[in-house]
mmCIF file of C-alpha atoms and ligand atoms in Angstrom:
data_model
loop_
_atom_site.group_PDB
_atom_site.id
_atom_site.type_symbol
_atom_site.label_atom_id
_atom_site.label_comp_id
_atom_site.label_asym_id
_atom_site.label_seq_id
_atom_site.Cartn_x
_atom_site.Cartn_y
_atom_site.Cartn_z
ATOM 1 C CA UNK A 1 70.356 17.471 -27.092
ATOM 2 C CA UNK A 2 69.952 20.363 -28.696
ATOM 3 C CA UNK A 3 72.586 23.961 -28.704
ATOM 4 C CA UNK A 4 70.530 26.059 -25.665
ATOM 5 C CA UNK A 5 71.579 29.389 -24.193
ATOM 6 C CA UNK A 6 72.087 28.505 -20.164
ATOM 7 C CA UNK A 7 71.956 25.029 -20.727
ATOM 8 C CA UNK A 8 73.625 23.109 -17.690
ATOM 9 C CA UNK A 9 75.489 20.890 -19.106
ATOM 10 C CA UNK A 10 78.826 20.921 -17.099
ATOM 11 C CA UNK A 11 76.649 21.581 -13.961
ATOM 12 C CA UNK A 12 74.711 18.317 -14.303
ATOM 13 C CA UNK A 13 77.071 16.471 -12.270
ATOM 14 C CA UNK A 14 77.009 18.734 -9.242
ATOM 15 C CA UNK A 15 72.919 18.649 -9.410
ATOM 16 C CA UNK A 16 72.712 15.120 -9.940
ATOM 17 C CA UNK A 17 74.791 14.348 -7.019
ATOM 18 C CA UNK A 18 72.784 16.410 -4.797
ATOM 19 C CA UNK A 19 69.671 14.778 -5.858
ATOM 20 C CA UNK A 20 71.581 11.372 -4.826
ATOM 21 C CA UNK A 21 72.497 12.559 -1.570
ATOM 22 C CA UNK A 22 69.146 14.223 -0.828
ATOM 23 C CA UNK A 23 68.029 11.194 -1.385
ATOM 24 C CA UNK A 24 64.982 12.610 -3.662
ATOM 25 C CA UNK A 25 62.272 10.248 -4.687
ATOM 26 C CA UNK A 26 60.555 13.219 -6.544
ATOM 27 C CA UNK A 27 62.203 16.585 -7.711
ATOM 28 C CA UNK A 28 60.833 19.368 -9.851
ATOM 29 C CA UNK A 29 62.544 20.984 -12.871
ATOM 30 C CA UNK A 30 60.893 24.084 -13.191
ATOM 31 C CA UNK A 31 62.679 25.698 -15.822
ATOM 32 C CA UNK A 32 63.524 22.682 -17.444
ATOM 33 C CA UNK A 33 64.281 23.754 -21.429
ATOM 34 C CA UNK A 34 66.728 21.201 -22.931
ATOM 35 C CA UNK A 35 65.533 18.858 -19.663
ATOM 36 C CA UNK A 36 68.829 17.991 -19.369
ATOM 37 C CA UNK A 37 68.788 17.815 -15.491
ATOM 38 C CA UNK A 38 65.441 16.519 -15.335
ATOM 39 C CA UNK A 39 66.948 13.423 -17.025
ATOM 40 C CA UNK A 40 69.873 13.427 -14.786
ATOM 41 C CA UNK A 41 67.171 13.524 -11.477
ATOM 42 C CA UNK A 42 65.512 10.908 -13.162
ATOM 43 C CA UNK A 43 68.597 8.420 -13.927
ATOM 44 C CA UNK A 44 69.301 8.706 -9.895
ATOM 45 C CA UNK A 45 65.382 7.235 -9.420
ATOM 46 C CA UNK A 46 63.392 10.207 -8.436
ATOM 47 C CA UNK A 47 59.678 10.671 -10.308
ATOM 48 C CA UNK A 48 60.269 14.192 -12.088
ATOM 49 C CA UNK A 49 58.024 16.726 -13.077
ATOM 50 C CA UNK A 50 59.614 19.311 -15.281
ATOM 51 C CA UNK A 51 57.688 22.652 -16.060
ATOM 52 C CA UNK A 52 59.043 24.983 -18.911
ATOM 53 C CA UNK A 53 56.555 27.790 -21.105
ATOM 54 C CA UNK A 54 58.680 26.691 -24.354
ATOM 55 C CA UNK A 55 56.626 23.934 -26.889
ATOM 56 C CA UNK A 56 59.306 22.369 -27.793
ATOM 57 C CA UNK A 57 60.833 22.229 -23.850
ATOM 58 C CA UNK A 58 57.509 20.114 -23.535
ATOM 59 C CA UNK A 59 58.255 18.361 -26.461
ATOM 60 C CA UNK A 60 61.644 17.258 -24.874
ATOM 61 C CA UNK A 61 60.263 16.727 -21.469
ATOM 62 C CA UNK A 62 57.390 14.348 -22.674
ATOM 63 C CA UNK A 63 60.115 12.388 -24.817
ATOM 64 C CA UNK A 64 62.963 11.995 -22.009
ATOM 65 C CA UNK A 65 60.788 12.439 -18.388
ATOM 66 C CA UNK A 66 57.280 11.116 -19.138
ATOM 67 C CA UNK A 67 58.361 8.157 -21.466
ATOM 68 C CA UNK A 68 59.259 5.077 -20.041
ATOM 69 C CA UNK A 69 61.166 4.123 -21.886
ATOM 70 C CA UNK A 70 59.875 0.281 -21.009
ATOM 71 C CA UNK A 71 56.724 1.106 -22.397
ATOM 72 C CA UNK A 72 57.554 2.317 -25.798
ATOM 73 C CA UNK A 73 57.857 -0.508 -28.887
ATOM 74 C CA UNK A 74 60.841 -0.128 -29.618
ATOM 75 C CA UNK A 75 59.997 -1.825 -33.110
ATOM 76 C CA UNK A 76 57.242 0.289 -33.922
ATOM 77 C CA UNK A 77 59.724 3.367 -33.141
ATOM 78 C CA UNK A 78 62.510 2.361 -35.501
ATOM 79 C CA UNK A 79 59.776 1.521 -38.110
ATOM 80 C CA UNK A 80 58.249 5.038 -37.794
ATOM 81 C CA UNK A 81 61.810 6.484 -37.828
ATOM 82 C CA UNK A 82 62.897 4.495 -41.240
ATOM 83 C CA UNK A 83 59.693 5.605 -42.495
ATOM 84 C CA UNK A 84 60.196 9.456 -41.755
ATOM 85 C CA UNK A 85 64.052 9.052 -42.638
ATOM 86 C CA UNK A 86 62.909 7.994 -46.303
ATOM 87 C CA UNK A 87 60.635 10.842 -47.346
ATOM 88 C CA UNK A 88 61.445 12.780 -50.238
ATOM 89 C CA UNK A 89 61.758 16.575 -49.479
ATOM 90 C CA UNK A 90 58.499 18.876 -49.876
ATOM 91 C CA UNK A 91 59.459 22.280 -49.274
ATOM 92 C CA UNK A 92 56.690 24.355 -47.637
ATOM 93 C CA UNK A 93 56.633 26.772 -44.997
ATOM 94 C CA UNK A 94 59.374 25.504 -43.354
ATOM 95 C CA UNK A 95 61.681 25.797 -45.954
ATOM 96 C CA UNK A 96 60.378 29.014 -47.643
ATOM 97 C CA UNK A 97 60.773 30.621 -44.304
ATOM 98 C CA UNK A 98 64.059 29.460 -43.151
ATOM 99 C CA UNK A 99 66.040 28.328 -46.131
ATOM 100 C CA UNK A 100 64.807 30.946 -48.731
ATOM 101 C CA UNK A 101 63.700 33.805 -46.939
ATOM 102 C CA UNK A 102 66.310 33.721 -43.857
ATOM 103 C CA UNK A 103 69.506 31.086 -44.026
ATOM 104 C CA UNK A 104 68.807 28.998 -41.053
ATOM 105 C CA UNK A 105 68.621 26.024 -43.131
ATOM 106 C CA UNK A 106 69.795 24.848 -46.347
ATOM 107 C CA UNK A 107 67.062 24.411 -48.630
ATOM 108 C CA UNK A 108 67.672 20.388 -49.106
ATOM 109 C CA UNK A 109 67.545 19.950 -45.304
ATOM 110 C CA UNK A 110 64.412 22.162 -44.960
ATOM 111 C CA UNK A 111 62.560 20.305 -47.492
ATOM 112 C CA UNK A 112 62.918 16.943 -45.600
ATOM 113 C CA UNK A 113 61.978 18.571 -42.124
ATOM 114 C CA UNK A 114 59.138 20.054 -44.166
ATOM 115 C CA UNK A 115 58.031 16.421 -45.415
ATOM 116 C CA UNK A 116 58.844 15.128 -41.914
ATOM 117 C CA UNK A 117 56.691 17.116 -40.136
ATOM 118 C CA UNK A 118 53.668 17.087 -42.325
ATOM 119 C CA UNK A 119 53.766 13.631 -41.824
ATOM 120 C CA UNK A 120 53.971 13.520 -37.921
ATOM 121 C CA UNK A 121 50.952 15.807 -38.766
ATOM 122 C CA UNK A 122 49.048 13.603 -40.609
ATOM 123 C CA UNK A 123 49.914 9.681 -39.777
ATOM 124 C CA UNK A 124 51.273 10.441 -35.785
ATOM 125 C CA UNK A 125 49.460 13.140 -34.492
ATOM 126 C CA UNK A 126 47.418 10.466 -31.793
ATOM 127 C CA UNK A 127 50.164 8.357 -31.993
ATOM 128 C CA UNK A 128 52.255 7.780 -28.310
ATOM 129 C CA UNK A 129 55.319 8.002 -30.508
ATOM 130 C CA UNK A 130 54.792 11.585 -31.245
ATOM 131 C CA UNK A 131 56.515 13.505 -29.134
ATOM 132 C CA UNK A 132 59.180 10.983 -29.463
ATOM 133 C CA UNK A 133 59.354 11.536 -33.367
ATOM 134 C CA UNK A 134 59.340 15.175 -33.259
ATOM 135 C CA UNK A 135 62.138 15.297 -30.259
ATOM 136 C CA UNK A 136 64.194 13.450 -33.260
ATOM 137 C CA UNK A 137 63.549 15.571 -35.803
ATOM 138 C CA UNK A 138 64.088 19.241 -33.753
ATOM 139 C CA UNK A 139 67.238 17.458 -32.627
ATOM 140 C CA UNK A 140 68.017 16.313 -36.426
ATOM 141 C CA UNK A 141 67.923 19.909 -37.521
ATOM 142 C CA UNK A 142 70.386 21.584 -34.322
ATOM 143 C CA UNK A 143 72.731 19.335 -36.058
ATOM 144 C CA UNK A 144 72.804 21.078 -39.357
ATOM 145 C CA UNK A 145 71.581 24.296 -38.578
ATOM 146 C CA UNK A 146 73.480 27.812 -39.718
ATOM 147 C CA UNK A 147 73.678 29.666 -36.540
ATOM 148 C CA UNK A 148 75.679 30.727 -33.507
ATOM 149 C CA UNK A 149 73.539 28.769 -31.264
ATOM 150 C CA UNK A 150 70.526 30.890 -30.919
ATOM 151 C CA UNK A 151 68.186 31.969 -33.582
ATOM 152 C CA UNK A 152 67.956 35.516 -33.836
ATOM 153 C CA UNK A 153 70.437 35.292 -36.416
ATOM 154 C CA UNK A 154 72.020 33.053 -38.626
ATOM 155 C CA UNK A 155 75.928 33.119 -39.892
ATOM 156 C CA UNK A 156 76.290 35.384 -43.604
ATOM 157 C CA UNK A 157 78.657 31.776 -44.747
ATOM 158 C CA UNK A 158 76.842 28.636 -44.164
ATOM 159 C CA UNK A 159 77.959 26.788 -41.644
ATOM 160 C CA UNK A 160 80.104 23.779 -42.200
ATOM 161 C CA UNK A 161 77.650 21.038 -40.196
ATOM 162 C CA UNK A 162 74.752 22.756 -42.470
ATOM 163 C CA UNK A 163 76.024 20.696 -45.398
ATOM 164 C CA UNK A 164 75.676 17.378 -43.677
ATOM 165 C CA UNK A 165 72.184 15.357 -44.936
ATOM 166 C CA UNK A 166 69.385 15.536 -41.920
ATOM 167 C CA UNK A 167 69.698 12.494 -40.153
ATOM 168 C CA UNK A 168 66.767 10.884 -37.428
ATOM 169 C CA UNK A 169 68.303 9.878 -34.757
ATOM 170 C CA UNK A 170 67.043 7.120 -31.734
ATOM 171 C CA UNK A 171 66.222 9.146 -28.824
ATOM 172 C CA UNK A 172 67.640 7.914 -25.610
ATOM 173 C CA UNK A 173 64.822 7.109 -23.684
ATOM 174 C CA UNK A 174 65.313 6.422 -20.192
ATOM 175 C CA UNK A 175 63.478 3.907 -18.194
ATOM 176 C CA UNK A 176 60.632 5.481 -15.282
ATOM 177 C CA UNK A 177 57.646 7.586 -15.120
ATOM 178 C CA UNK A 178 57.818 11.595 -14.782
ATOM 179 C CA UNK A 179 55.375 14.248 -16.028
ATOM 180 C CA UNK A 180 55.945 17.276 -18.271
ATOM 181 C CA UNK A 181 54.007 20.480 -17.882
ATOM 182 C CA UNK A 182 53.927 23.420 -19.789
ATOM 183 C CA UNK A 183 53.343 26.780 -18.213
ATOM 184 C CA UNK A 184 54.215 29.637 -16.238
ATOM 185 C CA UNK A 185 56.331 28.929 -13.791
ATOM 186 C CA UNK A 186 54.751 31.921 -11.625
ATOM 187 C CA UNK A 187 51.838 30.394 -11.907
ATOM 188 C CA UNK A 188 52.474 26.737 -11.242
ATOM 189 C CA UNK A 189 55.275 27.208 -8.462
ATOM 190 C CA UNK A 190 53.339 26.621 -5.356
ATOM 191 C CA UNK A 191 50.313 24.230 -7.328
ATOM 192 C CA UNK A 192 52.298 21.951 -9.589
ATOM 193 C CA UNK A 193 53.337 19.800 -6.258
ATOM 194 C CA UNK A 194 55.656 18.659 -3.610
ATOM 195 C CA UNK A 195 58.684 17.379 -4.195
ATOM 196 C CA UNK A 196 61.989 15.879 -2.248
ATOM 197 C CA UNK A 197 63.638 18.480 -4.620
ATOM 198 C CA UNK A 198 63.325 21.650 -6.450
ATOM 199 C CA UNK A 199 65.583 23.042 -9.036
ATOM 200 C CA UNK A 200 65.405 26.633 -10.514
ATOM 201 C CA UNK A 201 67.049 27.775 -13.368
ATOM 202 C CA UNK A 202 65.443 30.916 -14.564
ATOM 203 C CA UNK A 203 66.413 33.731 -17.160
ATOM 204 C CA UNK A 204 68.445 35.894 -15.354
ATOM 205 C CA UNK A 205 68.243 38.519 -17.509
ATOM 206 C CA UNK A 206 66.983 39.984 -21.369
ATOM 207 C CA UNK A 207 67.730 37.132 -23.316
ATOM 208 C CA UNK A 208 63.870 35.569 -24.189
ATOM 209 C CA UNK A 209 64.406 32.005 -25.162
ATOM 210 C CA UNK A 210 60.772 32.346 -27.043
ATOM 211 C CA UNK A 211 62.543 34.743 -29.915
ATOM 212 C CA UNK A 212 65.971 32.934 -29.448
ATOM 213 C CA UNK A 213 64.145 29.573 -30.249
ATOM 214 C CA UNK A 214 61.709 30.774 -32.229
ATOM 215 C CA UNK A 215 62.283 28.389 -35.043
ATOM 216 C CA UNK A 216 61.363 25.430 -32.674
ATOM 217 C CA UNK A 217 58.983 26.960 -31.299
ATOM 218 C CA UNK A 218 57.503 27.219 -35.072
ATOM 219 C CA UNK A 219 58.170 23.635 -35.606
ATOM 220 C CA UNK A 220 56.484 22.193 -32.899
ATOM 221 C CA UNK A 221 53.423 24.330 -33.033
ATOM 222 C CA UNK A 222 53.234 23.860 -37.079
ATOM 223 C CA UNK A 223 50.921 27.038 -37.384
ATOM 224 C CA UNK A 224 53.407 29.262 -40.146
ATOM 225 C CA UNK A 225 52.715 32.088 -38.517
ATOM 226 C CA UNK A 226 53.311 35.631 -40.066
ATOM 227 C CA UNK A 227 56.824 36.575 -39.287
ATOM 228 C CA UNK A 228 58.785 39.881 -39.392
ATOM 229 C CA UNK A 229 62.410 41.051 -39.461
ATOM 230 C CA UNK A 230 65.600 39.359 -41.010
ATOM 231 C CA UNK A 231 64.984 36.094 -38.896
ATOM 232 C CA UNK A 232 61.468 35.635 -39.786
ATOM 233 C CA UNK A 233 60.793 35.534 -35.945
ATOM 234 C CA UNK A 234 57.065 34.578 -35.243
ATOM 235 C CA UNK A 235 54.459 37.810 -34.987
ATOM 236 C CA UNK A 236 53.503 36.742 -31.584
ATOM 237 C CA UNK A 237 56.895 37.128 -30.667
ATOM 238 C CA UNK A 238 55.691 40.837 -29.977
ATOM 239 C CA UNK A 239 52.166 39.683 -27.629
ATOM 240 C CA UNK A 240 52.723 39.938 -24.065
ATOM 241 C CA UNK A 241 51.557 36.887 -23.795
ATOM 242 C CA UNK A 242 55.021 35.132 -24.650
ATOM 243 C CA UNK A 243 57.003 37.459 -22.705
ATOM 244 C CA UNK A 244 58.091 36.420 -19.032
ATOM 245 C CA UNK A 245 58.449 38.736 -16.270
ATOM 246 C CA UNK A 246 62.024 37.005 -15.554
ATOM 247 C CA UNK A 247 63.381 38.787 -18.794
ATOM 248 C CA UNK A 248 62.214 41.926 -17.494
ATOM 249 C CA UNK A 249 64.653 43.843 -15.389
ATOM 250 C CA UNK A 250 62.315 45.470 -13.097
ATOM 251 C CA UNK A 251 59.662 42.794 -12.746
ATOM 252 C CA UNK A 252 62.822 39.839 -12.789
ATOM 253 C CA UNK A 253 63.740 40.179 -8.891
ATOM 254 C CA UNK A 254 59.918 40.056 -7.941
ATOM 255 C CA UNK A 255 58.848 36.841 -9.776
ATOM 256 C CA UNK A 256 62.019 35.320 -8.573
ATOM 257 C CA UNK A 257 60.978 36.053 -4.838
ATOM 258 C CA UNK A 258 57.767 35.006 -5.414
ATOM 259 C CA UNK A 259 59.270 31.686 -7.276
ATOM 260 C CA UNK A 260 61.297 31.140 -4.339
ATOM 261 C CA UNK A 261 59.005 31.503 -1.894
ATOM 262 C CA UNK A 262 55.825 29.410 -3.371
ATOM 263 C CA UNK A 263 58.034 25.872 -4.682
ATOM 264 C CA UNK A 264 56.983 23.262 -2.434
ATOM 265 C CA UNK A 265 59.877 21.455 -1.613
ATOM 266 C CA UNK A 266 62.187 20.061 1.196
ATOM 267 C CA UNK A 267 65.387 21.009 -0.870
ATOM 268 C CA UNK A 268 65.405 23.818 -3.110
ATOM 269 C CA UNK A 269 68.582 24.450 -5.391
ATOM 270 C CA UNK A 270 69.074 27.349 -7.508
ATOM 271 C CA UNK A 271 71.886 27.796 -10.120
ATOM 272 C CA UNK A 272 72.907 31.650 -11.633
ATOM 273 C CA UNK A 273 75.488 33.346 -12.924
ATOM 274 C CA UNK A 274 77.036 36.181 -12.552
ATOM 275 C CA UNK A 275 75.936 38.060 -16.159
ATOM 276 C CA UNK A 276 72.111 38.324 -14.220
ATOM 277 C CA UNK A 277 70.511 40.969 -13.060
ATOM 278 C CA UNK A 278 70.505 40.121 -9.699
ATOM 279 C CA UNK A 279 73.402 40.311 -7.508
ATOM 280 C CA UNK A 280 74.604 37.327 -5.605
ATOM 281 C CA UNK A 281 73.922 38.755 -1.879
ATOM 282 C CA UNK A 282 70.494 39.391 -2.878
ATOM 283 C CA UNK A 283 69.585 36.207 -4.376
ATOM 284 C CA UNK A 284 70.473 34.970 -1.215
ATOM 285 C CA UNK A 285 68.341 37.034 0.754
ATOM 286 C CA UNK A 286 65.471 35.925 -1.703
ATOM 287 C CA UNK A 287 66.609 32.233 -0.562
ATOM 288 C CA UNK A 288 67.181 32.826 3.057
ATOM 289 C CA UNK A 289 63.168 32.795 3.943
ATOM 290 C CA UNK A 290 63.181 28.878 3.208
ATOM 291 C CA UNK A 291 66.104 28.356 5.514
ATOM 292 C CA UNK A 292 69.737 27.390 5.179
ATOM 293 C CA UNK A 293 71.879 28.915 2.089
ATOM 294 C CA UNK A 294 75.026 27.242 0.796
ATOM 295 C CA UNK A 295 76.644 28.541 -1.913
ATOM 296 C CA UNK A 296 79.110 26.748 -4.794
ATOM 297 C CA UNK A 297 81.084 28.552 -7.088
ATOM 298 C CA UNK A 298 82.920 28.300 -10.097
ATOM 299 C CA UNK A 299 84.363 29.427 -13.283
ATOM 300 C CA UNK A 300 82.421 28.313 -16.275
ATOM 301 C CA UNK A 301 82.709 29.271 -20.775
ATOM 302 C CA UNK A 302 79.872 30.833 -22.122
ATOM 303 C CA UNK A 303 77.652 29.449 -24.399
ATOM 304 C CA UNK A 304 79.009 29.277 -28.239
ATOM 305 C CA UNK A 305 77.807 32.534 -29.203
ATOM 306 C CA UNK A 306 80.127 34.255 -26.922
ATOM 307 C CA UNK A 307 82.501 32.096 -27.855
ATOM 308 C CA UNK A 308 82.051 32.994 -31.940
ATOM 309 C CA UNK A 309 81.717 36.169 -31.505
ATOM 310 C CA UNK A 310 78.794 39.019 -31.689
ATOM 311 C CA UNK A 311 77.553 38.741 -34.846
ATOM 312 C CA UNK A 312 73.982 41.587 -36.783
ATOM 313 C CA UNK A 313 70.953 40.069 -37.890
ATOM 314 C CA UNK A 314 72.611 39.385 -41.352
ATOM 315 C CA UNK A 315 75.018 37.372 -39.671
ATOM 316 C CA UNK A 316 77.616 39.519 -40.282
ATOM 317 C CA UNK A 317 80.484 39.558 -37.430
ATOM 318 C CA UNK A 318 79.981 43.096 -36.411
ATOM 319 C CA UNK A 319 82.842 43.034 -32.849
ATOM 320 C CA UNK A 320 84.212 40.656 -30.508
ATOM 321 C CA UNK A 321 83.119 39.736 -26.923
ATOM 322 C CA UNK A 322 84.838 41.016 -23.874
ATOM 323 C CA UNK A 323 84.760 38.200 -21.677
ATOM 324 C CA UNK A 324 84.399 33.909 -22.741
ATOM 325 C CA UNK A 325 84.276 33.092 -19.149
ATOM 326 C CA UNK A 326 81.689 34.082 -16.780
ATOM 327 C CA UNK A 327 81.194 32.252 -13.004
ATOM 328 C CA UNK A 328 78.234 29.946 -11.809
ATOM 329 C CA UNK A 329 76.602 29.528 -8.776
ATOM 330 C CA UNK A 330 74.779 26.819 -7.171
ATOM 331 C CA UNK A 331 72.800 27.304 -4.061
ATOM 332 C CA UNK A 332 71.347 24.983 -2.045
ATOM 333 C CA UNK A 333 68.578 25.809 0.815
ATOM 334 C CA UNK A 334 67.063 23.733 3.444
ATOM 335 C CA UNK A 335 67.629 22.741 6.676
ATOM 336 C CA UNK A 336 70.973 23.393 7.790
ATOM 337 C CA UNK A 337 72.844 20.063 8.912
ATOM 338 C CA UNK A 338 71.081 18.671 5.309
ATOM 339 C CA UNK A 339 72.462 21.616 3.268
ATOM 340 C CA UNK A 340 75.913 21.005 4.548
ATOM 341 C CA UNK A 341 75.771 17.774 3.539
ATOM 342 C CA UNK A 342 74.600 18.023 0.211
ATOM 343 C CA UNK A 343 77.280 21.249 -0.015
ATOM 344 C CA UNK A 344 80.075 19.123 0.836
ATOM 345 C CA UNK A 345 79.148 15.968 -1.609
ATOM 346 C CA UNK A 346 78.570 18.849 -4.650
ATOM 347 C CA UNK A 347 81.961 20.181 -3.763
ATOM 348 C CA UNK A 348 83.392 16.925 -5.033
ATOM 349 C CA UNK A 349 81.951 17.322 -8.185
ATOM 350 C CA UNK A 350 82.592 20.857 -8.673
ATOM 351 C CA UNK A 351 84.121 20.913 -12.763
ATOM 352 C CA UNK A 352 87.491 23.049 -12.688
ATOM 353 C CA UNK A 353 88.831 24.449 -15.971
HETATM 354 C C1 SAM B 1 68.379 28.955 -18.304
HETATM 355 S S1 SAM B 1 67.148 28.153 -19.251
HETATM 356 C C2 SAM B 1 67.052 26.566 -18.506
HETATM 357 C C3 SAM B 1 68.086 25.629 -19.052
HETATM 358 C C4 SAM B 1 67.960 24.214 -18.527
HETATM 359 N N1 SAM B 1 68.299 24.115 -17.120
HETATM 360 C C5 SAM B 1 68.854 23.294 -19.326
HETATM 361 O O1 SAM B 1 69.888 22.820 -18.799
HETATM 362 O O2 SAM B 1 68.529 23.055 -20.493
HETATM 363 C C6 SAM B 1 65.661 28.934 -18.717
HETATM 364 C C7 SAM B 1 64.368 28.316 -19.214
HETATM 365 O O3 SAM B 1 63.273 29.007 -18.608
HETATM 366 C C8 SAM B 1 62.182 28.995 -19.506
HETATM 367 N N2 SAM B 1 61.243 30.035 -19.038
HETATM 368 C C9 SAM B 1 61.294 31.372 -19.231
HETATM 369 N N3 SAM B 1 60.292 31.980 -18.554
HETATM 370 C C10 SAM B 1 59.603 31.005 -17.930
HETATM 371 C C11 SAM B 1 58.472 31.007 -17.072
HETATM 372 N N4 SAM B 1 57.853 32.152 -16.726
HETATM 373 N N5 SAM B 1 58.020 29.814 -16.601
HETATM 374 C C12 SAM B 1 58.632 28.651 -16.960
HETATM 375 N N6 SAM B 1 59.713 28.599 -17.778
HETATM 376 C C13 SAM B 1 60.195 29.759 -18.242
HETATM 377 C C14 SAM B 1 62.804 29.211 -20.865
HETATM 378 O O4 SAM B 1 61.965 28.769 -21.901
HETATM 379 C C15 SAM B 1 64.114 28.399 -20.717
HETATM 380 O O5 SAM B 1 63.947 27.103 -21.225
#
């Protein structure tokens, strides 16, 4: 899986286990980006449908929740992948952009995702293996990438992993049906279904995952767009069109209510922490109107760009964090005997340290 800013990886446990407990034949992941815990809702048995406005969150979602993996030749998959793996590098856009004109990339890598990609282009692009092929090669280049973790810069030294030769890996499908939808969670809240469960994990605050991830964004649309500034971010970066109201601090509240309110679901579970805009008491008023609120807390580390350190668009390290710790909350709302009982089962799986 790939480095994500707000990616739930130490919270997957607690979510999964309330799935179990709720005993969730379908669930919704409406914010779903690395789909992380849309796979872990759909290893306890529950038909997922996970919603995200990223391309490449799509990407991910048709790969690990609408693949069965059953249904997929696994033959003709490590074919393809031996096939891609073997390509001489062809720098193009990819590599011009992000290797030459920015340092996200060292050239030799960004020549083979270059050839890589044409050919999903060219010999794939009807093929059911797609998504699966391209979920391997955004996943290839995370693991020899030259950044912090998020790609509005990239580190002045190249980083150590960025030497390493671009390697396809096997994606790990998982076996069951699901459905991945891309679009605006506003939109889609109270028409993309009903579900057993619903899980929310919005922005919280002005950190846009469309400029932060712009390069996969770039790879999975394949357009080479224009691009501007020291990390060649894409020119429609600046549309409102790929700008969400839940990275806006006066509209973020609003379209969190209104989120909130329109998910059909029996369950509804919400994670946040505490570096959002909105204060704890009054995301739990926004809850309250669908019943029940339980709340979990605990201390979690920040993702690795805190961690590293602040760092200019030259990748230059330009001051230190204050804090590498922040807390996380998981609410739960429903019916109130249920969301004691699925309180007191996450408890157990609350991560310490
Ligand atoms: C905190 S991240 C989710 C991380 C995810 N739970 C994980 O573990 O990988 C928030 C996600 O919301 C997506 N997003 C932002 N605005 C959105 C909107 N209006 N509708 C749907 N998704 C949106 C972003 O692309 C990002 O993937």
């Amino acid at each position: 899986m790939i480095k994500y800013l707000g990616s739930k990886r130490r919270l997957v446990p607690v979510l999964a286990r309330i799935c179990e407990e709720a005993h969730a034949d379908t669930a919704l992941d409406l914010f779903t980006g690395t789909t992380r815990v849309a796979q872990a809702f759909k290893q306890r048995g529950a038909v997922v449908t996970a919603v995200d406005t990223a391309r490449y969150s799509e990407v991910f979602a048709q790969t690990y929740v609408a693949t069965d993996a059953t249904a997929v030749d696994k033959d003709d998959l490590i074919d393809a992948l031996a096939h891609l793996e073997s390509l001489p590098g062809e720098p193009g856009y990819f590599t011009e952009t992000f290797c030459d004109r920015s340092r996200f990339f060292q050239p030799f890598n960004g020549a083979r995702v270059d050839a890589i990609r044409e050919a999903l282009a060219r010999d794939y692009a009807d093929s059911p293996l797609f998504p699966i092929l391209l979920t391997s090669l955004i996943e290839a280049a995370d693991r020899v990438d030259s950044t912090t973790g998020v790609q509005m810069a990239y580190v002045k030294q190249w980083a150590a992993r960025s030497f390493n030769r671009l390697e396809l890996r096997f994606p790990q499908l998982l076996v069951g049906g699901g459905c991945a939808v891309r679009g605006d969670a506003l939109e889609l809240a109270g028409t993309v279904g009903e579900f057993d469960l619903a899980y929310l994990d919005p922005p919280y605050n002005q950190h846009r995952y469309f400029t932060n991830y712009h390069v996969w964004e770039t790879l999975v649309a394949w357009d080479a767009p224009p691009h501007y500034g020291v990390a060649c971010k894409r020119a429609d970066a600046r549309e409102p069109a790929t700008k969400t109201a839940f990275n806006a601090r006066r509209g973020m509240p609003e379209a969190l209510r209104a989120v909130v309110r329109d998910v059909r679901a029996r369950v509804l579970v919400l994670s946040y922490n505490d570096e959002s805009w909105v204060e704890l008491d009054e995301l739990r008023d926004i809850c309250a109107v669908r019943g029940a609120v339980e709340v979990l807390g605990f201390d979690s580390k920040r993702y690795v760009g805190a961690q590293i350190g602040i760092h200019n668009p030259l990748g230059e390290r330009v001051g230190t964090v204050s804090h590498v710790r922040n807390h996380e909350y998981v609410l739960i709302v429903g019916e109130r005997n249920e969301v004691r009982r699925l309180a007191a089962a996450a408890r157990e799986e609350v991560p310490h340290g």
